[in-house]
PDB file of C-alpha atoms and ligand atoms in Angstrom:
ATOM      1  CA  MET A   1      10.443   1.923  10.293  1.00  0.00           C
ATOM      2  CA  HIS A   2      12.103   2.501   6.942  1.00  0.00           C
ATOM      3  CA  ILE A   3      11.024   5.653   5.151  1.00  0.00           C
ATOM      4  CA  GLY A   4      11.581   6.117   1.421  1.00  0.00           C
ATOM      5  CA  ILE A   5      11.037   9.625   0.183  1.00  0.00           C
ATOM      6  CA  PHE A   6      10.740  10.112  -3.608  1.00  0.00           C
ATOM      7  CA  GLU A   7      10.305  13.157  -5.811  1.00  0.00           C
ATOM      8  CA  THR A   8       7.078  11.862  -7.353  1.00  0.00           C
ATOM      9  CA  SER A   9       4.346   9.372  -6.643  1.00  0.00           C
ATOM     10  CA  ASP A  10       5.462   7.597  -9.820  1.00  0.00           C
ATOM     11  CA  ALA A  11       8.975   6.957  -8.467  1.00  0.00           C
ATOM     12  CA  ALA A  12       7.469   5.993  -5.090  1.00  0.00           C
ATOM     13  CA  SER A  13       5.078   3.550  -6.734  1.00  0.00           C
ATOM     14  CA  ASP A  14       8.018   1.999  -8.629  1.00  0.00           C
ATOM     15  CA  ALA A  15       9.812   1.411  -5.350  1.00  0.00           C
ATOM     16  CA  ALA A  16       6.707  -0.201  -3.761  1.00  0.00           C
ATOM     17  CA  ALA A  17       6.148  -2.399  -6.805  1.00  0.00           C
ATOM     18  CA  GLU A  18       9.757  -3.522  -6.595  1.00  0.00           C
ATOM     19  CA  LEU A  19       9.257  -4.701  -2.974  1.00  0.00           C
ATOM     20  CA  ILE A  20       6.191  -6.713  -3.944  1.00  0.00           C
ATOM     21  CA  ILE A  21       7.592  -8.243  -7.099  1.00  0.00           C
ATOM     22  CA  ASP A  22      10.698  -9.203  -5.148  1.00  0.00           C
ATOM     23  CA  LEU A  23       8.612 -10.911  -2.427  1.00  0.00           C
ATOM     24  CA  PHE A  24       6.655 -12.938  -4.987  1.00  0.00           C
ATOM     25  CA  SER A  25       9.844 -13.972  -6.847  1.00  0.00           C
ATOM     26  CA  ARG A  26      11.004 -15.512  -3.554  1.00  0.00           C
ATOM     27  CA  LYS A  27       7.618 -16.729  -2.387  1.00  0.00           C
ATOM     28  CA  PRO A  28       5.184 -17.228  -5.284  1.00  0.00           C
ATOM     29  CA  HIS A  29       2.307 -18.304  -3.030  1.00  0.00           C
ATOM     30  CA  ALA A  30       2.618 -15.315  -0.710  1.00  0.00           C
ATOM     31  CA  THR A  31      -0.588 -13.654   0.561  1.00  0.00           C
ATOM     32  CA  LEU A  32      -1.057  -9.993  -0.213  1.00  0.00           C
ATOM     33  CA  GLY A  33      -3.114  -7.517   1.786  1.00  0.00           C
ATOM     34  CA  VAL A  34      -4.565  -4.959  -0.563  1.00  0.00           C
ATOM     35  CA  ALA A  35      -5.795  -1.402  -0.050  1.00  0.00           C
ATOM     36  CA  THR A  36      -8.192   0.713  -2.026  1.00  0.00           C
ATOM     37  CA  GLY A  37      -8.380   4.495  -2.513  1.00  0.00           C
ATOM     38  CA  SER A  38      -6.377   6.593  -4.972  1.00  0.00           C
ATOM     39  CA  THR A  39      -2.986   5.971  -3.429  1.00  0.00           C
ATOM     40  CA  PRO A  40      -2.244   2.384  -4.607  1.00  0.00           C
ATOM     41  CA  GLU A  41      -3.590   2.930  -8.162  1.00  0.00           C
ATOM     42  CA  LYS A  42      -0.119   3.530  -9.718  1.00  0.00           C
ATOM     43  CA  LEU A  43       1.303   0.591  -7.771  1.00  0.00           C
ATOM     44  CA  TYR A  44      -1.426  -1.692  -9.180  1.00  0.00           C
ATOM     45  CA  ALA A  45      -0.717  -0.390 -12.671  1.00  0.00           C
ATOM     46  CA  ARG A  46       2.905  -1.472 -12.189  1.00  0.00           C
ATOM     47  CA  LEU A  47       1.918  -4.898 -10.934  1.00  0.00           C
ATOM     48  CA  ARG A  48      -0.336  -5.328 -13.986  1.00  0.00           C
ATOM     49  CA  ALA A  49       2.569  -4.291 -16.242  1.00  0.00           C
ATOM     50  CA  ALA A  50       4.871  -6.800 -14.521  1.00  0.00           C
ATOM     51  CA  HIS A  51       2.246  -9.480 -14.976  1.00  0.00           C
ATOM     52  CA  ALA A  52       1.988  -8.606 -18.710  1.00  0.00           C
ATOM     53  CA  ALA A  53       5.772  -8.837 -18.898  1.00  0.00           C
ATOM     54  CA  GLY A  54       5.752 -12.226 -17.216  1.00  0.00           C
ATOM     55  CA  THR A  55       7.765 -11.188 -14.180  1.00  0.00           C
ATOM     56  CA  PHE A  56       4.951 -11.255 -11.613  1.00  0.00           C
ATOM     57  CA  THR A  57       1.681 -13.132 -10.994  1.00  0.00           C
ATOM     58  CA  LEU A  58      -0.900 -13.484  -8.235  1.00  0.00           C
ATOM     59  CA  LYS A  59      -2.450 -16.523  -9.890  1.00  0.00           C
ATOM     60  CA  ASN A  60      -1.347 -18.820  -7.062  1.00  0.00           C
ATOM     61  CA  SER A  61      -2.052 -16.329  -4.301  1.00  0.00           C
ATOM     62  CA  SER A  62      -4.756 -14.976  -2.098  1.00  0.00           C
ATOM     63  CA  ALA A  63      -5.397 -11.320  -1.553  1.00  0.00           C
ATOM     64  CA  PHE A  64      -7.243  -9.831   1.430  1.00  0.00           C
ATOM     65  CA  ALA A  65      -8.874  -6.412   1.298  1.00  0.00           C
ATOM     66  CA  LEU A  66      -8.436  -4.094   4.243  1.00  0.00           C
ATOM     67  CA  ASP A  67     -12.068  -3.059   4.365  1.00  0.00           C
ATOM     68  CA  GLU A  68     -15.442  -2.843   2.651  1.00  0.00           C
ATOM     69  CA  TYR A  69     -18.371  -0.453   2.850  1.00  0.00           C
ATOM     70  CA  VAL A  70     -21.517  -1.603   4.605  1.00  0.00           C
ATOM     71  CA  GLY A  71     -24.804  -0.704   2.879  1.00  0.00           C
ATOM     72  CA  ILE A  72     -23.457  -0.338  -0.648  1.00  0.00           C
ATOM     73  CA  ALA A  73     -25.135  -2.062  -3.599  1.00  0.00           C
ATOM     74  CA  GLU A  74     -23.449  -5.253  -4.740  1.00  0.00           C
ATOM     75  CA  ASP A  75     -22.913  -3.844  -8.247  1.00  0.00           C
ATOM     76  CA  HIS A  76     -21.870  -0.350  -7.163  1.00  0.00           C
ATOM     77  CA  PRO A  77     -18.543   0.550  -8.828  1.00  0.00           C
ATOM     78  CA  GLN A  78     -17.178   1.844  -5.504  1.00  0.00           C
ATOM     79  CA  ARG A  79     -17.863  -1.346  -3.608  1.00  0.00           C
ATOM     80  CA  TYR A  80     -14.298  -2.293  -2.782  1.00  0.00           C
ATOM     81  CA  ARG A  81     -14.676  -5.830  -4.066  1.00  0.00           C
ATOM     82  CA  ASN A  82     -15.578  -4.306  -7.453  1.00  0.00           C
ATOM     83  CA  VAL A  83     -12.697  -1.789  -7.287  1.00  0.00           C
ATOM     84  CA  LEU A  84     -10.234  -4.569  -6.555  1.00  0.00           C
ATOM     85  CA  ARG A  85     -11.729  -6.764  -9.319  1.00  0.00           C
ATOM     86  CA  ARG A  86     -11.074  -4.002 -11.800  1.00  0.00           C
ATOM     87  CA  GLU A  87      -7.556  -3.381 -10.541  1.00  0.00           C
ATOM     88  CA  LEU A  88      -6.298  -6.917  -9.991  1.00  0.00           C
ATOM     89  CA  VAL A  89      -8.495  -9.831 -10.992  1.00  0.00           C
ATOM     90  CA  GLY A  90      -8.005 -11.753 -14.251  1.00  0.00           C
ATOM     91  CA  LYS A  91      -5.290 -12.878 -16.655  1.00  0.00           C
ATOM     92  CA  ASP A  92      -5.311  -9.414 -18.208  1.00  0.00           C
ATOM     93  CA  LYS A  93      -4.612  -7.817 -14.749  1.00  0.00           C
ATOM     94  CA  THR A  94      -2.379  -9.526 -12.188  1.00  0.00           C
ATOM     95  CA  GLY A  95      -3.551 -13.130 -12.571  1.00  0.00           C
ATOM     96  CA  LEU A  96      -5.399 -12.972  -9.253  1.00  0.00           C
ATOM     97  CA  THR A  97      -8.503 -15.203  -9.423  1.00  0.00           C
ATOM     98  CA  GLU A  98     -11.969 -14.306  -8.283  1.00  0.00           C
ATOM     99  CA  ALA A  99     -11.716 -17.028  -5.630  1.00  0.00           C
ATOM    100  CA  GLY A 100      -8.309 -15.658  -4.559  1.00  0.00           C
ATOM    101  CA  LEU A 101      -9.797 -12.234  -3.797  1.00  0.00           C
ATOM    102  CA  ASN A 102     -11.138 -12.004  -0.234  1.00  0.00           C
ATOM    103  CA  THR A 103     -13.211  -9.076   0.960  1.00  0.00           C
ATOM    104  CA  PRO A 104     -15.375  -8.716   4.078  1.00  0.00           C
ATOM    105  CA  ASP A 105     -18.949  -9.837   3.439  1.00  0.00           C
ATOM    106  CA  ALA A 106     -20.383  -6.475   4.349  1.00  0.00           C
ATOM    107  CA  GLY A 107     -23.747  -7.279   2.764  1.00  0.00           C
ATOM    108  CA  ALA A 108     -24.308 -10.179   5.184  1.00  0.00           C
ATOM    109  CA  ASP A 109     -27.413 -10.140   7.417  1.00  0.00           C
ATOM    110  CA  ASP A 110     -25.110 -10.093  10.387  1.00  0.00           C
ATOM    111  CA  PRO A 111     -22.104  -7.914   9.482  1.00  0.00           C
ATOM    112  CA  GLU A 112     -20.607  -8.299  13.025  1.00  0.00           C
ATOM    113  CA  GLN A 113     -20.395 -12.007  12.500  1.00  0.00           C
ATOM    114  CA  ALA A 114     -19.028 -11.444   8.942  1.00  0.00           C
ATOM    115  CA  ALA A 115     -16.248  -9.312  10.454  1.00  0.00           C
ATOM    116  CA  LEU A 116     -15.358 -12.117  12.848  1.00  0.00           C
ATOM    117  CA  VAL A 117     -15.375 -14.669  10.063  1.00  0.00           C
ATOM    118  CA  TYR A 118     -13.148 -12.437   7.953  1.00  0.00           C
ATOM    119  CA  ASP A 119     -10.635 -12.047  10.761  1.00  0.00           C
ATOM    120  CA  ARG A 120     -10.494 -15.844  11.152  1.00  0.00           C
ATOM    121  CA  MET A 121     -10.073 -16.331   7.407  1.00  0.00           C
ATOM    122  CA  ILE A 122      -6.972 -14.161   7.434  1.00  0.00           C
ATOM    123  CA  GLY A 123      -5.516 -16.185  10.274  1.00  0.00           C
ATOM    124  CA  GLY A 124      -6.607 -19.427   8.697  1.00  0.00           C
ATOM    125  CA  SER A 125      -4.798 -18.587   5.447  1.00  0.00           C
ATOM    126  CA  GLY A 126      -1.550 -18.509   7.381  1.00  0.00           C
ATOM    127  CA  GLY A 127      -1.593 -14.717   7.624  1.00  0.00           C
ATOM    128  CA  ILE A 128      -0.737 -11.861   5.313  1.00  0.00           C
ATOM    129  CA  ASP A 129       2.875 -11.727   4.097  1.00  0.00           C
ATOM    130  CA  LEU A 130       2.770  -8.111   2.947  1.00  0.00           C
ATOM    131  CA  GLN A 131       0.035  -5.636   3.645  1.00  0.00           C
ATOM    132  CA  ILE A 132      -0.284  -2.574   1.345  1.00  0.00           C
ATOM    133  CA  LEU A 133      -1.608   0.485   3.217  1.00  0.00           C
ATOM    134  CA  GLY A 134      -2.677   3.980   2.465  1.00  0.00           C
ATOM    135  CA  ILE A 135      -3.250   6.519   5.191  1.00  0.00           C
ATOM    136  CA  GLY A 136      -6.181   8.831   5.773  1.00  0.00           C
ATOM    137  CA  VAL A 137      -5.799  12.532   6.286  1.00  0.00           C
ATOM    138  CA  ASP A 138      -6.939  11.775   9.873  1.00  0.00           C
ATOM    139  CA  GLY A 139      -4.284   9.064  10.303  1.00  0.00           C
ATOM    140  CA  HIS A 140      -6.565   6.078   9.747  1.00  0.00           C
ATOM    141  CA  ILE A 141      -5.284   2.848   8.270  1.00  0.00           C
ATOM    142  CA  GLY A 142      -7.879   0.527   6.869  1.00  0.00           C
ATOM    143  CA  PHE A 143     -10.881   2.404   8.161  1.00  0.00           C
ATOM    144  CA  ASN A 144      -9.679   2.450  11.760  1.00  0.00           C
ATOM    145  CA  GLU A 145     -10.672   6.016  12.675  1.00  0.00           C
ATOM    146  CA  PRO A 146      -9.331   8.059  15.609  1.00  0.00           C
ATOM    147  CA  GLY A 147     -10.138   7.055  19.137  1.00  0.00           C
ATOM    148  CA  GLY A 148     -10.552   3.307  18.578  1.00  0.00           C
ATOM    149  CA  SER A 149      -8.741   0.398  20.194  1.00  0.00           C
ATOM    150  CA  LEU A 150      -5.119   0.088  19.134  1.00  0.00           C
ATOM    151  CA  VAL A 151      -5.445  -3.736  19.330  1.00  0.00           C
ATOM    152  CA  SER A 152      -8.845  -4.127  17.591  1.00  0.00           C
ATOM    153  CA  ARG A 153      -9.782  -7.069  15.468  1.00  0.00           C
ATOM    154  CA  THR A 154     -11.836  -6.853  12.238  1.00  0.00           C
ATOM    155  CA  HIS A 155     -14.979  -4.967  13.143  1.00  0.00           C
ATOM    156  CA  ILE A 156     -17.726  -2.601  12.043  1.00  0.00           C
ATOM    157  CA  GLU A 157     -16.582   0.994  12.059  1.00  0.00           C
ATOM    158  CA  ALA A 158     -18.268   4.358  11.655  1.00  0.00           C
ATOM    159  CA  LEU A 159     -16.531   6.578   9.063  1.00  0.00           C
ATOM    160  CA  ALA A 160     -15.224   9.907  10.391  1.00  0.00           C
ATOM    161  CA  GLY A 161     -16.616  13.116   8.876  1.00  0.00           C
ATOM    162  CA  GLN A 162     -13.212  13.824   7.390  1.00  0.00           C
ATOM    163  CA  THR A 163     -13.183  10.461   5.662  1.00  0.00           C
ATOM    164  CA  ILE A 164     -16.713  10.917   4.301  1.00  0.00           C
ATOM    165  CA  SER A 165     -15.778  14.265   2.812  1.00  0.00           C
ATOM    166  CA  ASP A 166     -12.454  12.891   1.466  1.00  0.00           C
ATOM    167  CA  ASN A 167     -14.174   9.927  -0.162  1.00  0.00           C
ATOM    168  CA  ALA A 168     -17.068  11.955  -1.651  1.00  0.00           C
ATOM    169  CA  ARG A 169     -14.896  12.359  -4.775  1.00  0.00           C
ATOM    170  CA  PHE A 170     -15.590   8.714  -5.536  1.00  0.00           C
ATOM    171  CA  PHE A 171     -19.344   9.389  -5.199  1.00  0.00           C
ATOM    172  CA  ASN A 172     -19.933  12.300  -7.589  1.00  0.00           C
ATOM    173  CA  GLY A 173     -18.698  14.763  -4.912  1.00  0.00           C
ATOM    174  CA  ASP A 174     -21.866  14.040  -2.894  1.00  0.00           C
ATOM    175  CA  THR A 175     -21.137  13.266   0.775  1.00  0.00           C
ATOM    176  CA  SER A 176     -24.700  11.969   1.203  1.00  0.00           C
ATOM    177  CA  GLN A 177     -23.882   9.056  -1.127  1.00  0.00           C
ATOM    178  CA  VAL A 178     -20.864   7.895   0.900  1.00  0.00           C
ATOM    179  CA  PRO A 179     -21.679   4.904   3.129  1.00  0.00           C
ATOM    180  CA  ARG A 180     -21.491   5.685   6.874  1.00  0.00           C
ATOM    181  CA  ARG A 181     -20.372   2.243   7.979  1.00  0.00           C
ATOM    182  CA  CYS A 182     -17.731  -0.258   6.948  1.00  0.00           C
ATOM    183  CA  ILE A 183     -16.119  -3.481   8.018  1.00  0.00           C
ATOM    184  CA  THR A 184     -12.404  -2.932   8.480  1.00  0.00           C
ATOM    185  CA  GLN A 185      -9.495  -5.121   9.526  1.00  0.00           C
ATOM    186  CA  GLY A 186      -8.673  -3.990  13.008  1.00  0.00           C
ATOM    187  CA  LEU A 187      -5.339  -2.469  13.978  1.00  0.00           C
ATOM    188  CA  GLY A 188      -4.463  -5.690  15.827  1.00  0.00           C
ATOM    189  CA  THR A 189      -5.291  -7.644  12.652  1.00  0.00           C
ATOM    190  CA  ILE A 190      -3.200  -5.355  10.438  1.00  0.00           C
ATOM    191  CA  MET A 191      -0.294  -5.513  12.886  1.00  0.00           C
ATOM    192  CA  GLU A 192      -0.115  -9.306  12.410  1.00  0.00           C
ATOM    193  CA  ALA A 193       0.921  -8.990   8.740  1.00  0.00           C
ATOM    194  CA  LYS A 194       4.576  -9.889   8.388  1.00  0.00           C
ATOM    195  CA  ARG A 195       5.432  -6.688   6.514  1.00  0.00           C
ATOM    196  CA  LEU A 196       3.541  -3.408   6.241  1.00  0.00           C
ATOM    197  CA  VAL A 197       4.150  -1.211   3.171  1.00  0.00           C
ATOM    198  CA  LEU A 198       2.402   2.149   3.523  1.00  0.00           C
ATOM    199  CA  LEU A 199       2.160   4.677   0.708  1.00  0.00           C
ATOM    200  CA  ALA A 200       1.306   8.358   1.150  1.00  0.00           C
ATOM    201  CA  PHE A 201       1.205  11.055  -1.517  1.00  0.00           C
ATOM    202  CA  GLY A 202       0.413  14.769  -1.427  1.00  0.00           C
ATOM    203  CA  ALA A 203       0.665  17.651   1.026  1.00  0.00           C
ATOM    204  CA  ASN A 204      -2.687  16.759   2.575  1.00  0.00           C
ATOM    205  CA  LYS A 205      -1.088  13.609   4.038  1.00  0.00           C
ATOM    206  CA  ALA A 206       1.904  15.499   5.518  1.00  0.00           C
ATOM    207  CA  ASP A 207       0.432  15.797   9.079  1.00  0.00           C
ATOM    208  CA  ALA A 208      -0.588  12.171   9.113  1.00  0.00           C
ATOM    209  CA  VAL A 209       2.805  11.041   7.907  1.00  0.00           C
ATOM    210  CA  ALA A 210       4.602  13.220  10.483  1.00  0.00           C
ATOM    211  CA  GLN A 211       2.504  11.636  13.253  1.00  0.00           C
ATOM    212  CA  LEU A 212       2.950   8.119  11.807  1.00  0.00           C
ATOM    213  CA  VAL A 213       6.719   8.419  11.899  1.00  0.00           C
ATOM    214  CA  GLU A 214       7.480  10.881  14.685  1.00  0.00           C
ATOM    215  CA  GLY A 215       4.342  11.327  16.758  1.00  0.00           C
ATOM    216  CA  PRO A 216       3.593   9.644  20.025  1.00  0.00           C
ATOM    217  CA  ILE A 217       1.637   6.387  19.708  1.00  0.00           C
ATOM    218  CA  SER A 218      -1.924   7.466  20.159  1.00  0.00           C
ATOM    219  CA  ALA A 219      -5.476   6.447  19.276  1.00  0.00           C
ATOM    220  CA  LYS A 220      -5.854   9.981  17.957  1.00  0.00           C
ATOM    221  CA  TRP A 221      -3.573   9.008  15.046  1.00  0.00           C
ATOM    222  CA  PRO A 222      -4.302   5.300  14.604  1.00  0.00           C
ATOM    223  CA  ALA A 223      -1.440   4.705  12.134  1.00  0.00           C
ATOM    224  CA  THR A 224       1.036   5.489  14.894  1.00  0.00           C
ATOM    225  CA  ILE A 225       0.584   1.895  16.231  1.00  0.00           C
ATOM    226  CA  MET A 226       2.758   0.862  13.261  1.00  0.00           C
ATOM    227  CA  GLN A 227       5.790   2.167  15.253  1.00  0.00           C
ATOM    228  CA  MET A 228       5.381  -1.063  17.232  1.00  0.00           C
ATOM    229  CA  HIS A 229       5.730  -3.315  14.106  1.00  0.00           C
ATOM    230  CA  PRO A 230       9.183  -4.713  13.361  1.00  0.00           C
ATOM    231  CA  ASP A 231       8.981  -4.453   9.539  1.00  0.00           C
ATOM    232  CA  VAL A 232       7.365  -1.299   8.175  1.00  0.00           C
ATOM    233  CA  VAL A 233       8.289   0.468   4.981  1.00  0.00           C
ATOM    234  CA  ALA A 234       6.648   3.883   4.504  1.00  0.00           C
ATOM    235  CA  ILE A 235       7.072   5.237   0.957  1.00  0.00           C
ATOM    236  CA  THR A 236       6.093   8.822   0.280  1.00  0.00           C
ATOM    237  CA  ASP A 237       6.484  11.616  -2.168  1.00  0.00           C
ATOM    238  CA  THR A 238       8.258  14.788  -1.057  1.00  0.00           C
ATOM    239  CA  ALA A 239       4.957  16.575  -0.364  1.00  0.00           C
ATOM    240  CA  ALA A 240       3.716  13.959   2.056  1.00  0.00           C
ATOM    241  CA  ALA A 241       7.135  13.914   3.750  1.00  0.00           C
ATOM    242  CA  SER A 242       7.338  17.671   4.068  1.00  0.00           C
ATOM    243  CA  LYS A 243       6.622  17.810   7.822  1.00  0.00           C
ATOM    244  CA  LEU A 244       9.110  15.159   8.851  1.00  0.00           C
ATOM    245  CA  GLU A 245      11.654  16.625  11.206  1.00  0.00           C
ATOM    246  CA  PHE A 246      14.372  14.043  10.500  1.00  0.00           C
ATOM    247  CA  ALA A 247      13.828  13.516   6.721  1.00  0.00           C
ATOM    248  CA  ASP A 248      17.575  13.683   6.026  1.00  0.00           C
ATOM    249  CA  LEU A 249      18.267  10.884   8.468  1.00  0.00           C
ATOM    250  CA  TYR A 250      15.537   8.691   6.938  1.00  0.00           C
ATOM    251  CA  GLN A 251      16.992   9.185   3.518  1.00  0.00           C
ATOM    252  CA  GLU A 252      20.480   8.293   4.727  1.00  0.00           C
ATOM    253  CA  ARG A 253      19.048   5.185   6.455  1.00  0.00           C
ATOM    254  CA  TRP A 254      17.242   4.206   3.224  1.00  0.00           C
ATOM    255  CA  ARG A 255      20.569   4.437   1.310  1.00  0.00           C
ATOM    256  CA  LEU A 256      22.237   2.390   4.056  1.00  0.00           C
ATOM    257  CA  ALA A 257      19.644  -0.380   3.770  1.00  0.00           C
ATOM    258  CA  LYS A 258      20.206  -0.385  -0.037  1.00  0.00           C
ATOM    259  CA  GLY A 259      23.941  -0.826   0.535  1.00  0.00           C
ATOM    260  CA  GLU A 260      24.729   2.623  -0.952  1.00  0.00           C
TER     261      GLU A 260
HETATM  262  P1  PGA B 301      -6.594   7.665  -0.544  1.00  0.00           P
HETATM  263  O1  PGA B 301      -7.107   7.105   0.823  1.00  0.00           O
HETATM  264  O2  PGA B 301      -5.617   6.699  -1.063  1.00  0.00           O
HETATM  265  O3  PGA B 301      -7.793   7.758  -1.447  1.00  0.00           O
HETATM  266  O4  PGA B 301      -5.988   8.999  -0.246  1.00  0.00           O
HETATM  267  C1  PGA B 301      -6.220   6.579   1.755  1.00  0.00           C
HETATM  268  C2  PGA B 301      -6.985   6.029   2.944  1.00  0.00           C
HETATM  269  O5  PGA B 301      -8.045   6.530   3.290  1.00  0.00           O
HETATM  270  O6  PGA B 301      -6.431   5.110   3.593  1.00  0.00           O
END
């Protein structure tokens, strides 16, 4: 795992954007895995700026969301398909087309079947070249909450109490408005992406980041399965990295990889 530690989330988002823009300059039809939540917002702003500058486009690409709420109205602004539309879709955003944006069909009559179909669609597309990830305070990636299978496929998941209270800020601070269920790519699905780029900002992520990088692999901290992936880049601000025991080593290794 490569760990980049930056003073600010702005500098960290610059570094993440660079990785993505570089991938698409080499492979314009690459498939991008996209996350929602607050963490990737600055990254998406940078991708939109690069698109406006003509140095980046998703117009020939597919994007796959990590997850989607079950039981949310189709026109709800927090439905992840709508969030991702606002962030990425259109010529005035990143060039991603409506047809290029894939999200789990969580409103389907049979969401379990929809989860299966979504998993197959990812495989059928040739797989995800680069998966953007955030991390939950409880160590979830996607919505894979503690105590689940470390090799799960895309499935219906119950949101943890911690996640419901963390996400209430998107629902007028009202936990009762946060959906209780979602469809999420499974950990096994996420692990098949060729490269995983995880972002984490703020002191409230410090325990999860410490577990991700230095903890034992455990279903209690689902993100720890990423230690088994050969190409992970975790990019954090100093607050999120504050509980890493070997931060100096990771920074030296980062400089080494950059040829510094
Ligand atoms: P956040 O969520 O970016 O809103 O902090 C991250 C996550 O739950 O994966």
